[in-house]
Tab-separated table of C-alpha atoms and ligand atoms in Angstrom:
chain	number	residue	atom	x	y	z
A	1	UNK	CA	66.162	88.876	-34.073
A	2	UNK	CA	66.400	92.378	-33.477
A	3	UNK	CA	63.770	94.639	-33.828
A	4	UNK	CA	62.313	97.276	-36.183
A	5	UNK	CA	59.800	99.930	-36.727
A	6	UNK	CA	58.868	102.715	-38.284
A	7	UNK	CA	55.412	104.621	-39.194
A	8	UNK	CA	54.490	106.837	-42.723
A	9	UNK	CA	51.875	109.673	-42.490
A	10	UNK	CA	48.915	108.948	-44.817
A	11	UNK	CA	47.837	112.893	-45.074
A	12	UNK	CA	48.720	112.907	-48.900
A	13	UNK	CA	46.925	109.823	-50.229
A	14	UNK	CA	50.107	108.589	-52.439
A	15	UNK	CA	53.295	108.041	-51.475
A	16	UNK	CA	56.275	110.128	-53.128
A	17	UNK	CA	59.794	108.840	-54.480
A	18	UNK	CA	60.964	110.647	-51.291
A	19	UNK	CA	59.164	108.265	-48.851
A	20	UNK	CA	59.849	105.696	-51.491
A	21	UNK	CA	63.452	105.727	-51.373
A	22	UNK	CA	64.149	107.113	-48.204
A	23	UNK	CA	62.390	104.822	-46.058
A	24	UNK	CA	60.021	102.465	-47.387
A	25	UNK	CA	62.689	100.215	-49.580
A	26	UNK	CA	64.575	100.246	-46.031
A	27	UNK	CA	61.400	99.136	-44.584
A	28	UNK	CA	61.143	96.071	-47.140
A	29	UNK	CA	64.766	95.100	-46.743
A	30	UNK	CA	64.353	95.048	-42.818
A	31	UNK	CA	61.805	92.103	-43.084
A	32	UNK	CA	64.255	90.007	-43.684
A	33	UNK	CA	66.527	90.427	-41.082
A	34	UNK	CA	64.670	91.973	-37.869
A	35	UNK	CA	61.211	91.550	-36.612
A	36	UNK	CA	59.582	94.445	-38.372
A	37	UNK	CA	56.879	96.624	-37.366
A	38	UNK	CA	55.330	99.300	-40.086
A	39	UNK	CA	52.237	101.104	-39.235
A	40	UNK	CA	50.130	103.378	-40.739
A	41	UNK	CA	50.197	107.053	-38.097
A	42	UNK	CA	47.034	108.103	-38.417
A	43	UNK	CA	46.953	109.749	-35.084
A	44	UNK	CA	50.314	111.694	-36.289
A	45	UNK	CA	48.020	112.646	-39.364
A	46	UNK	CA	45.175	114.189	-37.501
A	47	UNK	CA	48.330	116.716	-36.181
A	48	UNK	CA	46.772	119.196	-39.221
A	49	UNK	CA	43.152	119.148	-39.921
A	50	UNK	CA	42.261	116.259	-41.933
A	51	UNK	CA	38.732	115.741	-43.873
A	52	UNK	CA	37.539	112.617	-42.105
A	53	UNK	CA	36.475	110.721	-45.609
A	54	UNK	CA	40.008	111.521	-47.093
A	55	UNK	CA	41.563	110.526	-43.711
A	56	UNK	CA	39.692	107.303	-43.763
A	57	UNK	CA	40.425	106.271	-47.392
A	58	UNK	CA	44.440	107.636	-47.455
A	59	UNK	CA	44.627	105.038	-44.628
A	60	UNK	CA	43.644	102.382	-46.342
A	61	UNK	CA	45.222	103.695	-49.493
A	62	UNK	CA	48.580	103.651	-47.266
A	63	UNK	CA	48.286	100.431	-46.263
A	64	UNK	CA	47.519	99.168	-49.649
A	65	UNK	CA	50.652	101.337	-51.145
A	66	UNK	CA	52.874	99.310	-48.318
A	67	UNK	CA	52.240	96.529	-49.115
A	68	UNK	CA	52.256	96.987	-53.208
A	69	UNK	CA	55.609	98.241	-52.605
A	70	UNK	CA	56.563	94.531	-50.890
A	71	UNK	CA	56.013	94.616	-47.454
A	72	UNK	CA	54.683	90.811	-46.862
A	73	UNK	CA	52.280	90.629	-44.140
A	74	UNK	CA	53.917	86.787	-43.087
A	75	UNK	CA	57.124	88.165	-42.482
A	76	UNK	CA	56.509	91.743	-40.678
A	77	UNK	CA	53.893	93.036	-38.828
A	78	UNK	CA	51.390	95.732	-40.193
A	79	UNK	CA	49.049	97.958	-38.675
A	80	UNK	CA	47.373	101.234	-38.209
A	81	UNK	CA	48.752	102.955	-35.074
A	82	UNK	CA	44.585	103.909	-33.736
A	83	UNK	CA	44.079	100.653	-33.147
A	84	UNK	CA	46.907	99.970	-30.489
A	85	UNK	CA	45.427	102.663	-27.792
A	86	UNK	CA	49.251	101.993	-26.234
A	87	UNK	CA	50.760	104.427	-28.606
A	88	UNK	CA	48.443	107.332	-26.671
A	89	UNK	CA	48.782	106.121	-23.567
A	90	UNK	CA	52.858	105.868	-23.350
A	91	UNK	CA	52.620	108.911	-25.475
A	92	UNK	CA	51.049	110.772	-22.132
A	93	UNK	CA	53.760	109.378	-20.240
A	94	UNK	CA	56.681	110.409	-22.904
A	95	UNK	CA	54.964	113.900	-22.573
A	96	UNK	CA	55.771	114.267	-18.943
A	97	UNK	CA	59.035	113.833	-18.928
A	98	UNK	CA	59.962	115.830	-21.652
A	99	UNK	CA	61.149	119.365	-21.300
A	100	UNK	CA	59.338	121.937	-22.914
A	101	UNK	CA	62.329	123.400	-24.155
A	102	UNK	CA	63.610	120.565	-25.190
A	103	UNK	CA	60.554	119.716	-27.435
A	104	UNK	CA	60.557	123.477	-28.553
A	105	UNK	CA	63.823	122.359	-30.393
A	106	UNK	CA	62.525	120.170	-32.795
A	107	UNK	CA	63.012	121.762	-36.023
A	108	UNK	CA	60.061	119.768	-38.012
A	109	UNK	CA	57.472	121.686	-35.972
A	110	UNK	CA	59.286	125.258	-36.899
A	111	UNK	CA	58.907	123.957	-40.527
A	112	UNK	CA	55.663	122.664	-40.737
A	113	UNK	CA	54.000	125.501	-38.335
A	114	UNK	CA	55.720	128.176	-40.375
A	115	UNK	CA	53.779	128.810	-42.864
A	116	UNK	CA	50.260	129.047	-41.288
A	117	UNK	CA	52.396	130.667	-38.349
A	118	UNK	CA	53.239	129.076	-34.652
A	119	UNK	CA	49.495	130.407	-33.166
A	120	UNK	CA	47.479	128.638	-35.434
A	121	UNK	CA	49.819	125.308	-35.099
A	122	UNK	CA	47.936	122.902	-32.872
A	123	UNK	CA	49.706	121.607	-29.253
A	124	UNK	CA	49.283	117.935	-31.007
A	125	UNK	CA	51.589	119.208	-34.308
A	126	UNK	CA	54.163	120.134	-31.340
A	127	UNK	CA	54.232	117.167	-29.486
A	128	UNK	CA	54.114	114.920	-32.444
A	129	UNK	CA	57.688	113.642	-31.487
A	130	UNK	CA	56.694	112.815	-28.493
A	131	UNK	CA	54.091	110.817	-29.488
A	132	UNK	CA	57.065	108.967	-32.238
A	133	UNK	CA	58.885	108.539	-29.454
A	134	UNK	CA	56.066	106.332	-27.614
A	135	UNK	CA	55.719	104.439	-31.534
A	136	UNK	CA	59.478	103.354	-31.010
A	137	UNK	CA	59.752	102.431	-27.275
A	138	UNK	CA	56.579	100.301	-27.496
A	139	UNK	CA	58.652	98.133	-29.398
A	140	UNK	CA	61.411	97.995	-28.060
A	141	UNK	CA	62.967	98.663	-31.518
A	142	UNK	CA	66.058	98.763	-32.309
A	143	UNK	CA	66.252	100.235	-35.274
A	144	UNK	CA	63.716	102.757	-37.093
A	145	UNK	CA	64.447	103.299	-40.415
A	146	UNK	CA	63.643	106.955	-41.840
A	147	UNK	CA	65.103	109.047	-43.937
A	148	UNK	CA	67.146	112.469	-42.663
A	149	UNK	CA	64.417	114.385	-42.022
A	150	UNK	CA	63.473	112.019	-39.115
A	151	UNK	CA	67.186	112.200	-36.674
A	152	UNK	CA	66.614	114.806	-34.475
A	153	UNK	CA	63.526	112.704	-33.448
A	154	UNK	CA	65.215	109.690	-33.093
A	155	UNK	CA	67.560	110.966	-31.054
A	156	UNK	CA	64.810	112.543	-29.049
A	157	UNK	CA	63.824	108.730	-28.697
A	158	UNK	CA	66.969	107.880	-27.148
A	159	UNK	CA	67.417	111.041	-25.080
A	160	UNK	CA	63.744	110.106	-23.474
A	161	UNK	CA	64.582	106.370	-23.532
A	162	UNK	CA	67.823	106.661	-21.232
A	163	UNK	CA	66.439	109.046	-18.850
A	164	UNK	CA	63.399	106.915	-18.242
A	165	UNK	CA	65.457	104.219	-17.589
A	166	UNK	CA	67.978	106.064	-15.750
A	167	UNK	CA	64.778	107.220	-13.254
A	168	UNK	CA	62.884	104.388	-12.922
A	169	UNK	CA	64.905	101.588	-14.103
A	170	UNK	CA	65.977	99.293	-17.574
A	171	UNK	CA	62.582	99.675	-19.237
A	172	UNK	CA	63.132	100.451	-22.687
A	173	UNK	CA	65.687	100.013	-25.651
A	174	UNK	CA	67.610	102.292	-26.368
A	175	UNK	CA	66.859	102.547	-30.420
A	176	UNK	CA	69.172	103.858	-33.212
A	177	UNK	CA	68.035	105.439	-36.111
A	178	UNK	CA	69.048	103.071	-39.774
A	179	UNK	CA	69.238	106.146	-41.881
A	180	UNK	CA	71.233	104.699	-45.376
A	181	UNK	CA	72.940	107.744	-45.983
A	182	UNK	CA	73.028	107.568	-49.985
A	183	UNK	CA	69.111	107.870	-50.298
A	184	UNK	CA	68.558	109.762	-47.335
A	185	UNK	CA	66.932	112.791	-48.621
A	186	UNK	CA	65.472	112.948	-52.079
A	187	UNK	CA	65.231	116.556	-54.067
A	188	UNK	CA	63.229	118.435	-55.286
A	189	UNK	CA	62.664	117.591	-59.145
A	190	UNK	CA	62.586	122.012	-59.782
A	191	UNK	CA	64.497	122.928	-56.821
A	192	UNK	CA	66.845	120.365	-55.917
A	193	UNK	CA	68.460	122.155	-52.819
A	194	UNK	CA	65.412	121.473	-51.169
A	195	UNK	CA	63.816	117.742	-50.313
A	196	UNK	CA	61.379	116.690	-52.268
A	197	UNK	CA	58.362	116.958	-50.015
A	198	UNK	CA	54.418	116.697	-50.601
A	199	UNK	CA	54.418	120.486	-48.560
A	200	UNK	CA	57.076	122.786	-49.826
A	201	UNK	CA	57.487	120.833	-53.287
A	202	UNK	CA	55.622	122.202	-56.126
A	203	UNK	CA	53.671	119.839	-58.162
A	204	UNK	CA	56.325	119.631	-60.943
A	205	UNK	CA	59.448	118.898	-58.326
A	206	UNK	CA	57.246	115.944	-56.310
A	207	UNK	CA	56.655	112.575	-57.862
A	208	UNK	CA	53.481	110.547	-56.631
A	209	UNK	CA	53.761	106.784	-57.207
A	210	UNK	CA	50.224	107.274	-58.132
A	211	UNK	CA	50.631	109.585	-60.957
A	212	UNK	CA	49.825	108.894	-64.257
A	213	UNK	CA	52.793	107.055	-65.428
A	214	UNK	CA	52.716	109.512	-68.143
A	215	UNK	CA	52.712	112.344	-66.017
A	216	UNK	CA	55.765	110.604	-63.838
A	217	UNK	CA	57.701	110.846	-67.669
A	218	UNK	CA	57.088	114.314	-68.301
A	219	UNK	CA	58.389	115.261	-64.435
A	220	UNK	CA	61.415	113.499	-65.137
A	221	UNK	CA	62.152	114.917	-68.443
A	222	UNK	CA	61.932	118.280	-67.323
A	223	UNK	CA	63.576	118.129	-63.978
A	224	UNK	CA	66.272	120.943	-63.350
A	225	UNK	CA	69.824	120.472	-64.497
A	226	UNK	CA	72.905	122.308	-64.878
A	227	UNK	CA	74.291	124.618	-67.811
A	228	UNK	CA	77.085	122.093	-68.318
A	229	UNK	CA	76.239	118.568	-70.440
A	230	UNK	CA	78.309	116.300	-68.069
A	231	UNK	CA	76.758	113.264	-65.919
A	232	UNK	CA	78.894	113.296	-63.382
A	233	UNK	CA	77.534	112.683	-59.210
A	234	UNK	CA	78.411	115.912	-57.694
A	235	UNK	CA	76.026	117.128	-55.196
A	236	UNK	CA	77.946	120.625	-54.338
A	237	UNK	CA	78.202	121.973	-58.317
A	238	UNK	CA	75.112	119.582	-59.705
A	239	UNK	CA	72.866	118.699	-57.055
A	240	UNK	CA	70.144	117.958	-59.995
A	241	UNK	CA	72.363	115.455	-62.372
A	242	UNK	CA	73.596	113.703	-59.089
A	243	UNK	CA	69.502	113.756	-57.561
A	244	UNK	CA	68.612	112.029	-61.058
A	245	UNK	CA	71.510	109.747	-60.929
A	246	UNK	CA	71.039	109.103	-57.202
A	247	UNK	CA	67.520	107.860	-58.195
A	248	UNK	CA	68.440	106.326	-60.965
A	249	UNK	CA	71.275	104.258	-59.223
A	250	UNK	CA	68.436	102.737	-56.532
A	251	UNK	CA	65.630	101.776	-58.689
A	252	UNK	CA	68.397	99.693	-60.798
A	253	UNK	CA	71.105	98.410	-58.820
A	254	UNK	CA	73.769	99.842	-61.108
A	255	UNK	CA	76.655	101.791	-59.690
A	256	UNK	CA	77.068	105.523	-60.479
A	257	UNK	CA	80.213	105.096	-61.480
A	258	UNK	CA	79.019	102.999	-63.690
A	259	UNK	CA	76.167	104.936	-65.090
A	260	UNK	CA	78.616	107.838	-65.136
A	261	UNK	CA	80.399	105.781	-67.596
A	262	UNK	CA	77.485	104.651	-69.570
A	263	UNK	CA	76.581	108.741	-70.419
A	264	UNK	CA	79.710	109.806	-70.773
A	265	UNK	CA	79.523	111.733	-73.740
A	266	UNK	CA	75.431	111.559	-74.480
A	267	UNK	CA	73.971	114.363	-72.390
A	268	UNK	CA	71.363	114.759	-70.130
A	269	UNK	CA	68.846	114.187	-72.718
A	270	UNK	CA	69.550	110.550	-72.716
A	271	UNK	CA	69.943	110.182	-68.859
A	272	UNK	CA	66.427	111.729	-68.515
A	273	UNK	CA	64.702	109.539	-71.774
A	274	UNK	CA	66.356	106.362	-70.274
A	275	UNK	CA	65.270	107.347	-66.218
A	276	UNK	CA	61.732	108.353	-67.250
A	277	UNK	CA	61.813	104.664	-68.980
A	278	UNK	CA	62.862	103.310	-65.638
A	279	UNK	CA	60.287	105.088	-63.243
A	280	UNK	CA	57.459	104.137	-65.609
A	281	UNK	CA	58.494	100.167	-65.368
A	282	UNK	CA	58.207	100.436	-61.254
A	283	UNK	CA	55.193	102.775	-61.008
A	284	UNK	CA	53.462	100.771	-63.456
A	285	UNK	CA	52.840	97.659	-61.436
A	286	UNK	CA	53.020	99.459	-58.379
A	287	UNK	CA	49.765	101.248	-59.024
A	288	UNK	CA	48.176	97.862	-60.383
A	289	UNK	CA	49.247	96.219	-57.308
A	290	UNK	CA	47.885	98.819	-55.013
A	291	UNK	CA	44.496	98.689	-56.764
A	292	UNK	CA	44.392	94.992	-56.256
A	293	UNK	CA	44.653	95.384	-52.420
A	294	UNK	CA	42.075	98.207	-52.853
A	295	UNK	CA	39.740	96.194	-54.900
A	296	UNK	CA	39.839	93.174	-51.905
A	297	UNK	CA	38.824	95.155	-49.028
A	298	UNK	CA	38.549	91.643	-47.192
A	299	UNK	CA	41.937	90.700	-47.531
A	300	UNK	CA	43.586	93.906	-46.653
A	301	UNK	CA	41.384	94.365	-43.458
A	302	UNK	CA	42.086	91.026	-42.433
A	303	UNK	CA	45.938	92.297	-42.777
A	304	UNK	CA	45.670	94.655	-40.948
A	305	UNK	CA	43.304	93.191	-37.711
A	306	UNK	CA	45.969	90.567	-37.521
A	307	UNK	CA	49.036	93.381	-37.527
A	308	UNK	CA	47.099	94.894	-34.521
A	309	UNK	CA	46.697	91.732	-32.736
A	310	UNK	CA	50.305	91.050	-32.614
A	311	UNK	CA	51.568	94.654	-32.205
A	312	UNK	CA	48.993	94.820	-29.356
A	313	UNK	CA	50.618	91.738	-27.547
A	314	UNK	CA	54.312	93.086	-27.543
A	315	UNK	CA	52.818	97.341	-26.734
A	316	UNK	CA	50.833	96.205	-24.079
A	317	UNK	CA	53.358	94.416	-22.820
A	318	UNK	CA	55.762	97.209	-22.654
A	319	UNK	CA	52.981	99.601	-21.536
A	320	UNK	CA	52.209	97.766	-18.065
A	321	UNK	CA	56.159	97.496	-17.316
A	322	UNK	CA	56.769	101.430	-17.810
A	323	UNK	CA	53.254	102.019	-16.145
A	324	UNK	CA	54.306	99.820	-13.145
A	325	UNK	CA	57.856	101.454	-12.716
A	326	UNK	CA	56.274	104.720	-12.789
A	327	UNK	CA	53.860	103.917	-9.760
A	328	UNK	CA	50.439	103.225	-11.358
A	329	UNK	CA	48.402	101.023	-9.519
A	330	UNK	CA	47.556	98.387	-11.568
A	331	UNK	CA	43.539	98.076	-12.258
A	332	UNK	CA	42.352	94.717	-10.499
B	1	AQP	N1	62.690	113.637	-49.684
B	1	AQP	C1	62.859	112.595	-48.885
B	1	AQP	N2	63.967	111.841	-48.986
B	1	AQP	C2	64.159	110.766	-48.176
B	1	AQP	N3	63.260	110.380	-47.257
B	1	AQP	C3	62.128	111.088	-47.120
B	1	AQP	N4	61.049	110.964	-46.306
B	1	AQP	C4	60.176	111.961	-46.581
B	1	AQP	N5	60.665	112.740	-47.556
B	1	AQP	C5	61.872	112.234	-47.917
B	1	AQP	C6	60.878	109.896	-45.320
B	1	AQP	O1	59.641	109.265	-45.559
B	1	AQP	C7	59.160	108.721	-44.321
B	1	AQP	C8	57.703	109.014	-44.142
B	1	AQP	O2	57.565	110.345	-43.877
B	1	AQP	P1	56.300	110.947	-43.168
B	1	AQP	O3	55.225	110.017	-42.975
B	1	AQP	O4	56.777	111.718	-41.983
B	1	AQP	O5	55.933	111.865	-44.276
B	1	AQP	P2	56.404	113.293	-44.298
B	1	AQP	O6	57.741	113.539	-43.662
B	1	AQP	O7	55.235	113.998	-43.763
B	1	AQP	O8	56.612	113.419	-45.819
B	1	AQP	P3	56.975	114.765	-46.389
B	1	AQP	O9	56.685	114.770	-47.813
B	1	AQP	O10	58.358	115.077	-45.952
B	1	AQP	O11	55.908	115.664	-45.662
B	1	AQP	P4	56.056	117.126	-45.204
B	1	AQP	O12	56.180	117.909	-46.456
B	1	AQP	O13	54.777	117.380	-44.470
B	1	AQP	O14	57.279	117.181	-44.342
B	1	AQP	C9	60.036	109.305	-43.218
B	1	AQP	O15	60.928	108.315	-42.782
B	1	AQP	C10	60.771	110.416	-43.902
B	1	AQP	O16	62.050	110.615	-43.343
């Protein structure tokens, strides 16, 4: 089987429809036809400051939220990235032979340092790729799936993954980012020319899975439009109908041609009523299944030792080879 892997930030406690639809669907349907690795990137998270409590519980809160959404423990493996020291230590080695100009590049850290400015950013927020890039290779993965946001660093992963093996021999996969194009990049409920994002969204344009299913309605119902009154998918003239629709479309299966059809004629009015309906019916047992993991603190530790155990085996694995073809001596 070939393999995946990819890793969520747990910096905002829930997850939003972003992360939802962009990646962490992809992340279920992957279980069933690679060997899937998920993890929790807590060392990612500590890139910003974090309080330490809130650290500790959105952690556990992620890995609860993972697998409420359907991740099944028997069929992929899940984990917080702290407890496979690998990820640091290949993450030293990615470090080294990456260019600093090359990593200055990497439009995520101009986004996310701009706003407190580039001095106050710390040298762990710029490297984070670097660090993703160790996440992947570990694994030998094949495929990561993310959402947009995420390619420049994937192809930083391959970039960093053929030169190593170009310099010291085959090492490492060569991964390929399993971006599914239609869900790719959420927007913003308010401002949908911009993706909806737990930093630059305002509270209004960002939907929590953890929100008050009430709350979730009300954000729907009063998401930006258009002056006209036609459903139609059209991201250049109605980038907020075709959002809605977009969302709509993936949490029911049906076509948007064929929910085009179904409004033709009723307004946005209806398309909002009938999406809020739809959002509440997943959120609803999403939250209660999240609590449950929460409320069994045995269980979902005992998840997670066992993730580390077996992403240990294969990182460690991968770890000594690139460590030996670099020139380490090996410890006796
Ligand atoms: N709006 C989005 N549409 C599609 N996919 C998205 N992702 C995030 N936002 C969208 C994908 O979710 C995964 C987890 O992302 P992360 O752990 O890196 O979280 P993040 O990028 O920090 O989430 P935000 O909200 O985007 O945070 P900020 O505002 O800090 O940048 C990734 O695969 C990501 O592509």
């Amino acid at each position: 089987r070939p393999r995946a892997l990819s890793g969520i930030q747990p910096t905002s406690g829930s997850f939003h429809l972003g992360n939802y639809l962009g990646a962490i669907r992809q992340y279920v349907a992957l279980q069933e036809t690679h060997d899937a690795f998920y993890m929790v990137v807590d060392l990612h998270a500590i890139t910003m400051p974090q309080d330490p409590k809130d650290l500790r519980a959105n952690t556990r809160l992620s890995a609860a939220q993972l697998l409420a959404a359907g991740l099944d423990p028997d069929r992929c493996t899940l984990f917080i990235q702290s407890h496979v020291p690998e990820h640091a230590q290949l993450g030293w080695v990615m470090n080294c032979i990456t260019g600093f100009g090359e990593a200055s590049r990497m439009t995520q850290f101009k986004d996310k340092s701009a706003k407190g400015g580039v001095n106050s950013a710390s040298v762990g927020l710029f490297t984070y790729p670097i660090l993703q890039v160790a996440d992947i290779l570990l694994y030998q993965a094949n495929a990561v799936p993310v959402g947009e946001d995420q390619r420049q660093h994937i192809e930083l992963t391959r970039d960093l993954a053929e030169r190593f093996n170009q310099r010291y021999g085959q090492t490492f996969t060569v991964p390929a980012a399993h971006i599914v194009k239609e869900v790719a990049k959420i927007y913003d409920l308010q401002d949908p020319s911009i993706k909806m994002s737990k930093s630059a969204s305002s509270p209004k344009g960002l939907i929590n899975l953890l929100d008050e299913p009430r709350a979730t309605e009300k954000k729907i119902k009063s998401a930006v439009t258009d002056t006209e009154a036609e459903v139609r998918f059209d991201t250049e003239n109605k980038p907020g109908v075709s959002n809605l629709l977009t969302i709509y479309s993936t949490l029911t299966g049906e076509s948007i041609p064929a929910l085009e059809a179904s409004y033709e004629g009723k307004g946005y009015g209806a398309l909002k009523t009938d999406l809020a309906a739809v959002m509440v019916d997943f959120v609803t047992p999403f939250k209660q299944r999240t609590q449950e993991y929460l409320d069994d603190p045995e269980t979902l530790d005992s998840i997670l030792a066992k993730g580390a155990e077996k992403a240990r085996a294969v990182a460690a694995e991968t770890l000594a080879q690139a460590y030996d073809r670099l020139g380490l001596v090996p410890a006796k």
